[in-house]
Coordinates of C-alpha atoms in Angstrom, one line a residue:
X1 CA -7.1 62.6 18.5
X2 CA -8.2 59.0 17.7
X3 CA -10.6 57.1 20.2
X4 CA -8.4 54.3 20.9
X5 CA -11.4 52.4 22.6
X6 CA -13.1 52.3 19.2
X7 CA -10.4 52.8 16.9
X8 CA -12.4 55.9 15.3
X9 CA -11.9 59.7 15.0
X10 CA -14.5 60.2 17.4
X11 CA -14.3 61.2 20.7
X12 CA -15.9 58.8 23.4
X13 CA -19.1 59.9 24.9
X14 CA -19.0 61.7 28.2
X15 CA -20.7 58.5 29.9
X16 CA -19.5 55.0 28.9
X17 CA -22.5 54.0 31.3
X18 CA -24.8 51.3 29.4
X19 CA -28.7 52.3 29.3
X20 CA -31.3 50.0 30.8
X21 CA -34.6 49.4 29.2
X22 CA -37.1 51.6 30.6
X23 CA -41.0 51.2 30.8
X24 CA -41.5 54.0 28.4
X25 CA -39.2 52.7 25.9
X26 CA -40.4 49.1 26.6
X27 CA -44.4 50.2 26.1
X28 CA -43.5 52.4 23.1
X29 CA -41.7 49.7 21.6
X30 CA -44.9 47.4 22.3
X31 CA -47.6 49.8 20.9
X32 CA -45.9 50.7 17.8
X33 CA -45.0 47.0 16.6
X34 CA -48.2 45.9 17.7
X35 CA -49.9 48.4 16.1
X36 CA -47.8 48.3 12.6
X37 CA -45.6 45.7 12.4
X38 CA -47.9 42.9 13.8
X39 CA -50.3 43.9 10.7
X40 CA -47.6 43.0 8.1
X41 CA -47.3 39.7 9.4
X42 CA -50.9 39.3 9.8
X43 CA -51.7 40.2 6.2
X44 CA -48.9 38.0 4.8
X45 CA -50.6 34.8 6.1
X46 CA -54.1 35.9 6.1
X47 CA -55.1 34.7 3.0
X48 CA -53.3 31.3 3.1
X49 CA -55.5 29.2 5.0
X50 CA -58.9 30.2 3.7
X51 CA -57.7 30.3 -0.1
X52 CA -60.1 27.7 -1.0
X53 CA -63.2 29.5 0.1
X54 CA -61.9 32.5 -1.2
X55 CA -61.3 31.2 -4.8
X56 CA -64.9 29.4 -4.4
X57 CA -66.3 33.0 -3.7
X58 CA -64.5 34.5 -6.7
X59 CA -66.0 31.8 -8.9
X60 CA -69.2 32.0 -7.6
X61 CA -69.2 35.8 -8.5
X62 CA -68.0 35.3 -11.6
X63 CA -70.7 33.1 -12.2
X64 CA -73.5 35.1 -10.9
X65 CA -72.3 37.8 -13.3
X66 CA -71.5 35.9 -16.4
X67 CA -73.2 32.7 -16.2
X68 CA -70.1 30.4 -16.1
X69 CA -67.1 29.9 -14.1
X70 CA -63.8 31.2 -14.3
X71 CA -61.1 29.2 -16.4
X72 CA -58.3 27.6 -14.6
X73 CA -55.6 29.6 -15.4
X74 CA -57.5 33.0 -14.8
X75 CA -58.5 32.2 -11.7
X76 CA -54.5 31.4 -10.9
X77 CA -54.1 34.8 -12.0
X78 CA -56.4 36.3 -10.0
X79 CA -55.4 34.7 -6.8
X80 CA -51.7 35.6 -7.8
X81 CA -53.1 39.1 -8.0
X82 CA -54.9 38.9 -4.6
X83 CA -51.5 37.6 -3.3
X84 CA -49.1 39.9 -4.7
X85 CA -51.2 43.1 -4.5
X86 CA -50.3 43.1 -0.8
X87 CA -46.7 43.6 -1.5
X88 CA -47.2 46.1 -4.6
X89 CA -48.7 48.5 -2.0
X90 CA -45.9 47.5 0.3
X91 CA -43.8 48.9 -2.7
X92 CA -45.6 52.1 -2.9
X93 CA -45.9 52.5 0.7
X94 CA -42.1 52.5 1.1
X95 CA -42.1 55.4 -1.7
X96 CA -43.9 57.3 0.8
X97 CA -41.5 57.1 3.6
X98 CA -39.1 59.7 3.2
X99 CA -41.7 62.6 2.4
X100 CA -43.8 61.7 5.6
X101 CA -41.1 60.9 7.9
X102 CA -39.5 64.3 7.1
X103 CA -43.0 66.1 7.4
X104 CA -44.6 64.2 10.0
X105 CA -42.3 62.9 12.0
X106 CA -41.6 59.0 13.0
X107 CA -44.5 58.8 15.2
X108 CA -46.4 61.1 13.3
X109 CA -46.2 58.7 10.1
X110 CA -47.1 55.9 12.0
X111 CA -50.7 57.4 13.1
X112 CA -51.4 58.4 9.6
X113 CA -50.5 55.1 8.2
X114 CA -53.4 53.5 10.1
X115 CA -55.7 55.0 7.5
X116 CA -54.5 52.5 5.1
X117 CA -55.2 49.9 7.6
X118 CA -58.7 50.8 8.5
X119 CA -60.0 51.7 5.5
X120 CA -59.0 48.0 3.6
X121 CA -60.2 46.0 6.7
X122 CA -63.5 47.5 6.5
X123 CA -63.5 46.8 2.7
X124 CA -62.6 43.3 3.3
X125 CA -65.0 42.5 6.0
X126 CA -67.7 43.7 3.5
X127 CA -66.8 42.4 0.4
X128 CA -68.9 39.3 0.7
X129 CA -71.8 41.4 1.1
X130 CA -70.7 43.6 -1.9
X131 CA -70.3 40.5 -3.6
X132 CA -67.2 42.1 -5.4
X133 CA -63.8 40.0 -5.3
X134 CA -62.3 43.1 -6.8
X135 CA -63.0 44.8 -3.5
X136 CA -60.4 42.3 -1.9
X137 CA -57.8 42.9 -4.8
X138 CA -58.0 46.7 -4.0
X139 CA -58.0 46.2 -0.4
X140 CA -55.0 44.1 -0.4
X141 CA -53.3 47.0 -2.1
X142 CA -54.2 49.4 0.3
X143 CA -53.2 47.6 3.3
X144 CA -49.8 46.7 1.3
X145 CA -49.2 50.6 1.5
X146 CA -49.9 50.5 5.1
X147 CA -47.6 47.6 5.6
X148 CA -44.8 49.3 3.2
X149 CA -44.8 52.3 5.4
X150 CA -44.7 50.4 8.8
X151 CA -42.2 48.0 7.6
X152 CA -39.7 50.5 7.3
X153 CA -41.2 53.3 9.8
X154 CA -41.1 51.3 13.0
X155 CA -37.5 50.4 12.7
X156 CA -36.4 53.7 12.1
X157 CA -38.6 55.0 15.2
X158 CA -37.3 52.5 17.4
X159 CA -33.6 52.7 16.3
X160 CA -33.8 56.4 17.1
X161 CA -35.4 55.8 20.4
X162 CA -33.0 53.4 21.7
X163 CA -29.8 53.6 23.4
X164 CA -26.6 51.9 21.1
X165 CA -26.2 48.9 23.7
X166 CA -30.2 47.9 23.3
X167 CA -30.5 49.1 19.5
X168 CA -30.1 45.5 18.3
X169 CA -32.3 43.6 20.6
X170 CA -35.2 46.2 20.3
X171 CA -34.3 46.7 16.5
X172 CA -35.3 42.8 16.3
X173 CA -38.8 43.3 17.8
X174 CA -40.5 44.6 14.9
X175 CA -39.7 41.4 13.1
X176 CA -40.9 39.5 16.5
X177 CA -44.5 41.0 16.1
X178 CA -44.3 40.2 12.2
X179 CA -43.8 36.6 13.1
X180 CA -46.6 36.7 16.2
X181 CA -48.9 38.5 13.2
X182 CA -48.3 35.4 11.2
X183 CA -49.3 33.0 13.8
X184 CA -52.2 34.6 14.7
X185 CA -53.1 34.7 11.2
X186 CA -52.2 30.9 10.9
X187 CA -54.2 30.0 14.2
X188 CA -57.3 32.1 13.2
X189 CA -57.1 30.7 9.8
X190 CA -57.9 27.0 11.3
X191 CA -61.1 25.6 9.7
X192 CA -63.0 25.3 13.0
X193 CA -62.1 29.0 13.8
X194 CA -62.2 31.4 10.7
X195 CA -60.5 29.7 7.8
X196 CA -64.1 28.6 6.3
X197 CA -66.8 29.7 4.1
X198 CA -68.7 31.6 6.7
X199 CA -65.6 33.5 8.5
X200 CA -63.0 34.3 5.8
X201 CA -64.3 37.8 5.8
X202 CA -64.3 38.7 9.3
X203 CA -60.7 36.9 9.3
X204 CA -59.4 39.6 6.7
X205 CA -61.2 42.7 8.5
X206 CA -59.6 41.9 11.7
X207 CA -56.1 43.8 10.6
X208 CA -58.2 47.1 11.4
X209 CA -58.2 46.1 15.2
X210 CA -54.2 46.9 16.2
X211 CA -54.5 50.0 14.1
X212 CA -57.3 51.4 16.0
X213 CA -55.3 50.4 19.4
X214 CA -52.3 52.3 18.0
X215 CA -54.6 55.4 17.2
X216 CA -55.7 55.7 20.7
X217 CA -51.9 54.8 22.8
X218 CA -49.1 55.9 20.6
X219 CA -50.0 59.7 21.1
X220 CA -49.0 59.0 24.6
X221 CA -45.2 58.4 23.8
X222 CA -42.6 60.6 22.4
X223 CA -41.3 61.5 18.9
X224 CA -37.7 60.5 18.0
X225 CA -35.4 62.7 19.9
X226 CA -32.8 62.6 16.9
X227 CA -35.6 63.9 14.8
X228 CA -36.7 66.5 16.8
X229 CA -33.1 67.9 17.8
X230 CA -31.4 67.4 14.2
X231 CA -34.2 67.7 12.0
X232 CA -36.6 70.3 13.8
X233 CA -33.8 72.2 16.0
X234 CA -36.2 71.6 19.3
X235 CA -33.4 70.8 21.8
X236 CA -36.0 71.3 24.4
X237 CA -38.4 68.5 23.0
X238 CA -35.3 66.4 22.4
X239 CA -34.3 66.7 26.1
X240 CA -37.8 66.2 27.0
X241 CA -38.1 62.8 25.0
X242 CA -34.6 61.6 26.5
X243 CA -35.7 61.9 29.9
X244 CA -39.0 60.0 29.6
X245 CA -37.2 57.2 27.5
X246 CA -34.1 57.0 29.7
X247 CA -36.1 57.3 33.0
X248 CA -33.2 59.9 34.2
X249 CA -32.0 63.3 33.8
X250 CA -28.4 62.8 32.8
X251 CA -28.7 62.9 29.0
X252 CA -26.1 64.9 28.0
X253 CA -23.8 62.6 26.4
X254 CA -26.6 61.4 23.8
X255 CA -27.5 65.0 23.2
X256 CA -23.8 65.7 22.9
X257 CA -23.5 62.6 20.2
X258 CA -26.7 64.0 18.4
X259 CA -24.8 67.6 18.1
X260 CA -21.8 65.8 16.8
X261 CA -23.7 63.9 14.1
X262 CA -25.8 67.0 13.3
X263 CA -22.3 68.9 12.8
X264 CA -20.8 66.1 10.9
X265 CA -23.6 66.1 7.9
X266 CA -24.6 69.9 8.1
X267 CA -23.1 70.7 5.0
X268 CA -24.8 67.6 3.3
X269 CA -28.6 68.6 3.9
X270 CA -31.3 66.4 3.7
X271 CA -30.3 63.7 1.0
X272 CA -32.8 62.5 -1.5
X273 CA -33.0 58.8 -2.9
X274 CA -30.5 60.2 -6.0
X275 CA -28.3 61.6 -3.7
X276 CA -27.8 58.5 -1.9
X277 CA -27.5 56.5 -5.2
X278 CA -24.7 58.7 -6.5
X279 CA -22.8 59.9 -3.2
X280 CA -19.5 58.2 -3.6
X281 CA -19.4 58.5 0.4
X282 CA -22.3 56.2 0.6
X283 CA -21.4 53.9 -2.1
X284 CA -21.2 50.7 0.0
X285 CA -24.1 51.2 2.5
X286 CA -26.1 51.9 -0.9
X287 CA -25.1 48.6 -2.2
X288 CA -25.5 46.6 1.1
X289 CA -29.2 47.9 1.9
X290 CA -30.3 46.7 -1.8
X291 CA -27.9 43.4 -1.3
X292 CA -29.6 42.5 2.1
X293 CA -32.9 43.4 1.2
X294 CA -32.9 41.6 -2.3
X295 CA -31.2 38.4 -0.4
X296 CA -34.1 38.6 2.4
X297 CA -37.0 38.6 0.2
X298 CA -35.9 36.3 -2.7
X299 CA -34.6 33.6 -0.5
X300 CA -38.2 32.2 -0.7
X301 CA -39.3 33.0 2.7
X302 CA -42.3 34.6 1.5
X303 CA -43.1 31.7 -0.7
X304 CA -43.3 29.6 2.2
X305 CA -45.8 31.6 4.1
X306 CA -48.1 32.5 1.1
X307 CA -48.2 29.1 0.1
X308 CA -47.4 27.1 2.9
X309 CA -50.4 24.6 2.8
X310 CA -49.4 23.9 -1.1
X311 CA -45.7 23.2 -0.1
X312 CA -47.0 20.9 2.5
X313 CA -49.5 19.1 0.4
X314 CA -46.5 18.6 -2.0
X315 CA -44.6 17.2 0.6
X316 CA -47.4 14.4 1.5
X317 CA -48.9 15.8 4.3
X318 CA -52.7 14.7 4.7
X319 CA -55.0 17.5 4.1
X320 CA -56.4 17.6 7.5
X321 CA -53.0 18.1 9.0
X322 CA -51.7 20.7 6.9
X323 CA -53.0 23.5 8.8
X324 CA -51.9 22.2 12.1
X325 CA -48.3 21.8 10.8
X326 CA -48.4 25.3 9.3
X327 CA -49.4 26.9 13.1
X328 CA -46.3 24.6 14.2
X329 CA -44.0 26.2 11.7
X330 CA -45.4 29.7 12.6
X331 CA -44.9 28.8 16.5
X332 CA -41.0 27.8 15.6
X333 CA -40.7 31.3 13.7
X334 CA -41.9 33.2 16.6
X335 CA -39.8 31.0 19.2
X336 CA -36.5 31.5 16.9
X337 CA -37.2 35.4 16.6
X338 CA -37.4 35.7 20.2
X339 CA -34.1 34.1 20.8
X340 CA -32.7 36.5 18.2
X341 CA -34.1 39.1 20.5
X342 CA -31.8 37.9 23.2
X343 CA -28.8 36.9 21.3
X344 CA -28.1 39.7 18.6
X345 CA -26.3 41.8 21.0
X346 CA -23.9 39.2 22.2
X347 CA -23.6 37.4 19.1
X348 CA -23.4 40.6 16.4
X349 CA -25.2 41.2 13.5
X350 CA -22.9 40.1 10.9
X351 CA -22.9 36.4 12.6
X352 CA -26.3 35.9 12.6
X353 CA -26.7 37.1 8.8
X354 CA -23.9 34.6 7.9
X355 CA -25.4 31.9 10.2
X356 CA -29.0 32.4 9.1
X357 CA -28.3 32.6 5.3
X358 CA -26.0 29.6 5.4
X359 CA -28.9 27.6 7.1
X360 CA -31.3 28.7 4.5
X361 CA -29.1 27.7 1.3
X362 CA -28.2 24.1 2.8
X363 CA -32.0 23.5 3.6
X364 CA -33.3 24.8 0.3
X365 CA -30.9 22.1 -1.5
X366 CA -31.8 19.6 0.7
X367 CA -35.7 20.1 0.6
X368 CA -35.3 20.1 -3.3
X369 CA -33.6 16.5 -3.0
X370 CA -36.8 15.2 -0.4
X371 CA -39.3 16.5 -2.6
X372 CA -38.0 14.7 -5.6
X373 CA -37.3 11.5 -3.9
X374 CA -40.6 11.7 -1.7
X375 CA -42.7 9.5 -3.5
X376 CA -40.3 6.6 -4.0
X377 CA -39.3 6.8 -0.2
X378 CA -41.9 6.6 2.6
X379 CA -40.0 9.3 5.2
X380 CA -39.0 11.7 2.5
X381 CA -42.1 13.9 3.6
X382 CA -41.3 13.9 7.2
X383 CA -37.7 15.1 5.8
X384 CA -39.5 18.0 3.9
X385 CA -41.4 19.2 6.8
X386 CA -38.2 19.1 9.0
X387 CA -36.3 21.3 6.0
X388 CA -39.0 24.0 6.0
X389 CA -39.0 24.1 9.7
X390 CA -35.4 24.6 9.9
X391 CA -35.3 26.9 6.9
X392 CA -37.7 29.0 8.8
X393 CA -35.4 28.7 12.2
X394 CA -32.4 29.9 9.7
X395 CA -34.3 32.8 8.4
X396 CA -35.9 33.7 11.7
X397 CA -32.5 34.4 13.5
X398 CA -30.8 36.4 10.8
X399 CA -32.1 37.1 7.2
X400 CA -35.6 38.1 8.5
X401 CA -34.6 40.7 11.4
X402 CA -31.1 41.8 10.8
X403 CA -31.6 43.5 7.3
X404 CA -33.9 46.4 9.4
X405 CA -31.3 46.9 12.0
X406 CA -28.3 47.5 9.5
X407 CA -30.5 49.8 7.5
X408 CA -30.9 51.9 10.7
X409 CA -27.4 52.0 11.4
X410 CA -25.3 52.1 8.3
X411 CA -27.0 55.6 7.8
X412 CA -27.2 59.2 9.7
X413 CA -30.1 61.2 10.4
X414 CA -30.0 63.1 6.7
X415 CA -29.6 59.9 4.6
X416 CA -31.6 57.4 6.7
X417 CA -35.2 58.3 5.3
X418 CA -33.7 58.2 1.8
X419 CA -32.1 54.9 2.7
X420 CA -35.1 53.2 4.1
X421 CA -37.2 54.3 1.0
X422 CA -34.8 52.4 -1.2
X423 CA -34.5 49.5 1.4
X424 CA -38.1 49.1 1.7
X425 CA -38.6 49.6 -2.3
X426 CA -36.2 46.6 -3.2
X427 CA -37.9 44.8 -0.3
X428 CA -41.4 45.1 -1.5
X429 CA -40.5 44.7 -5.2
X430 CA -38.7 41.5 -4.4
X431 CA -41.6 40.4 -2.2
X432 CA -43.9 41.1 -4.9
X433 CA -41.7 39.2 -7.6
X434 CA -42.0 36.0 -5.5
X435 CA -45.6 36.4 -4.3
X436 CA -46.5 36.6 -8.3
X437 CA -44.0 34.1 -9.6
X438 CA -44.0 31.4 -7.4
X439 CA -47.1 29.8 -8.4
X440 CA -46.1 29.4 -11.7
X441 CA -42.5 28.6 -10.5
X442 CA -44.2 25.7 -8.8
X443 CA -46.0 24.5 -11.9
X444 CA -43.1 24.9 -14.3
X445 CA -40.0 23.5 -12.2
X446 CA -41.8 22.1 -9.1
X447 CA -39.4 21.3 -6.4
X448 CA -36.5 22.9 -8.0
X449 CA -38.0 26.3 -7.3
X450 CA -35.9 25.6 -4.1
X451 CA -32.3 25.4 -5.8
X452 CA -33.3 28.9 -7.2
X453 CA -33.7 30.4 -3.5
X454 CA -30.7 28.5 -2.3
X455 CA -28.3 30.1 -4.8
X456 CA -29.8 33.4 -3.8
X457 CA -28.8 32.8 -0.2
X458 CA -25.6 31.5 -1.2
X459 CA -24.6 34.9 -3.1
X460 CA -25.9 36.9 -0.3
X461 CA -23.8 35.0 2.3
X462 CA -20.7 35.6 0.2
X463 CA -21.5 39.3 -0.1
X464 CA -22.1 39.6 3.7
X465 CA -18.5 37.8 4.4
X466 CA -16.8 40.4 1.8
X467 CA -18.5 43.5 2.4
X468 CA -20.7 43.9 5.6
X469 CA -19.1 45.3 8.9
X470 CA -20.1 44.0 12.4
X471 CA -22.2 47.3 13.7
X472 CA -23.0 46.3 17.4
X473 CA -22.8 48.4 20.6
X474 CA -21.3 51.4 17.9
X475 CA -22.9 54.9 17.5
X476 CA -24.1 56.1 14.4
X477 CA -21.0 58.3 14.1
X478 CA -18.7 55.0 14.6
X479 CA -20.4 52.9 12.3
X480 CA -20.1 55.8 9.4
X481 CA -16.3 56.2 10.5
X482 CA -15.9 52.4 9.7
X483 CA -17.6 52.2 6.4
X484 CA -16.1 55.6 5.1
X485 CA -12.8 53.4 4.8
X486 CA -14.4 51.0 2.3
X487 CA -15.6 54.1 0.6
X488 CA -12.3 55.5 0.4
X489 CA -13.2 59.0 2.1
X490 CA -12.4 60.2 6.0
X491 CA -14.9 61.6 8.6
X492 CA -12.5 63.7 10.6
X493 CA -14.1 65.3 13.9
X494 CA -11.2 67.3 15.6
X495 CA -11.0 71.2 15.8
X496 CA -13.0 71.1 13.0
X497 CA -15.2 68.5 11.1
X498 CA -14.7 67.4 7.7
X499 CA -17.2 65.5 6.0
X500 CA -16.9 62.8 3.5
X501 CA -13.7 64.2 1.8
X502 CA -12.3 61.6 -0.7
X503 CA -8.8 60.3 0.4
X504 CA -6.8 61.1 -2.8
X505 CA -8.1 64.6 -3.3
X506 CA -6.5 67.6 -1.6
X507 CA -7.6 71.3 -0.7
X508 CA -10.9 72.7 -0.5
X509 CA -11.5 73.6 -3.8
X510 CA -11.1 69.8 -5.2
X511 CA -14.1 68.4 -6.9
X512 CA -16.6 66.5 -4.8
X513 CA -14.8 67.6 -1.6
X514 CA -17.7 69.2 1.0
X515 CA -17.3 72.2 2.9
X516 CA -15.6 72.4 6.3
X517 CA -17.7 72.8 9.0
X518 CA -16.3 74.6 12.6
X519 CA -17.0 72.9 15.4

């Protein structure tokens, strides 16, 4: 019978007791996010401050080889490649998510991924000695692979470690460490620290330190219990992991919920990316993760991180103060992401997405007006800076962290790796597009670039209003039941489990109907 408390056809778990944050779960979250997510943020912002000195190195290296300096257009192209090779690597890293997490597990993939951080850290740190700017471009691609994997695997790993009442808050922590990584790169990039002609190569190389620490400490924490039970059929290891994570022996309710999920999708098997794109039962989940990840990246947030200095210069900020304004913006980003950790379970995922995209849309428009009027009105540069900061606040509370949480929650175990491959590919291709095209957009249309970003925010806002449901404090099965209604399919759990049966089709021989699994 339907569960009246949740409005779904799934029985309530044996225990409705809320789980507490244990030391093991907290430390596993900190180690994985610092070792992986931190690097993503660090490498987003690390090339921003030392850009003039790195470009000078490119010029000097080219002169020593050819006896002439690089043409301005070609230098712009080389620098765009340096910036955009990172998200391009992220795209290829996203394509590796499914095969690796299914073969090595979630934790195993994170450990393996550190290869793609330590090697480029060495390459970038020695690039000046090698007198090769090509090494930097290649290393940015490799460290992008690291970011592409970690940005997808960390949310998946933490989502599967977390109880449902903490899943949203813990799911925001990877984004928090991304923002901390951005802030640390901005601080270390100050001219008096490492953002200078002597220190930029060391600044780039420091990304290897979090990877080394993760290699040392992550092996002491458990693998995903869902991976162990559902994909490895190892209930003993799953129970052992859950006991460590929950700090108690009474974990039968979660084991039972995993079994129900396993049984409900038994006949689907492990879904490929093609299955995910073609299955009617996953249609709106697929469209939603594409829309949210495109909206997140094409909204222009990484244009601000990649080219913050040039944006503030356009806003009229004096050169000596730009680096400090950039650090201030990064600090606001960290503070608001911390706020999102604490309010996501109360406000819900959908509300934070709506509020965040609305703020970004409004202040993209205002920023466009301010940038166009700043030469004629003395106080307009201050309004431009305020717009950037408020835009960052809006992005930090919703569009930045929540798509990762929603991607984890909209899919069950068999389809989650393929879902993260798709979400990650869209995320990084969109990131690559912004990183590559924004310098030319800035030259071509100037301040009106942000009108384009504002329109994208508005379209994403409307999509969320119409399609995206609230998922807070629900099990993965309950969320599947909500989305089944929009897909016009049924997931029924009673004496037998019928998986993703189209509403208008009847009988076991109807086309598109999955087999019945006895439970």
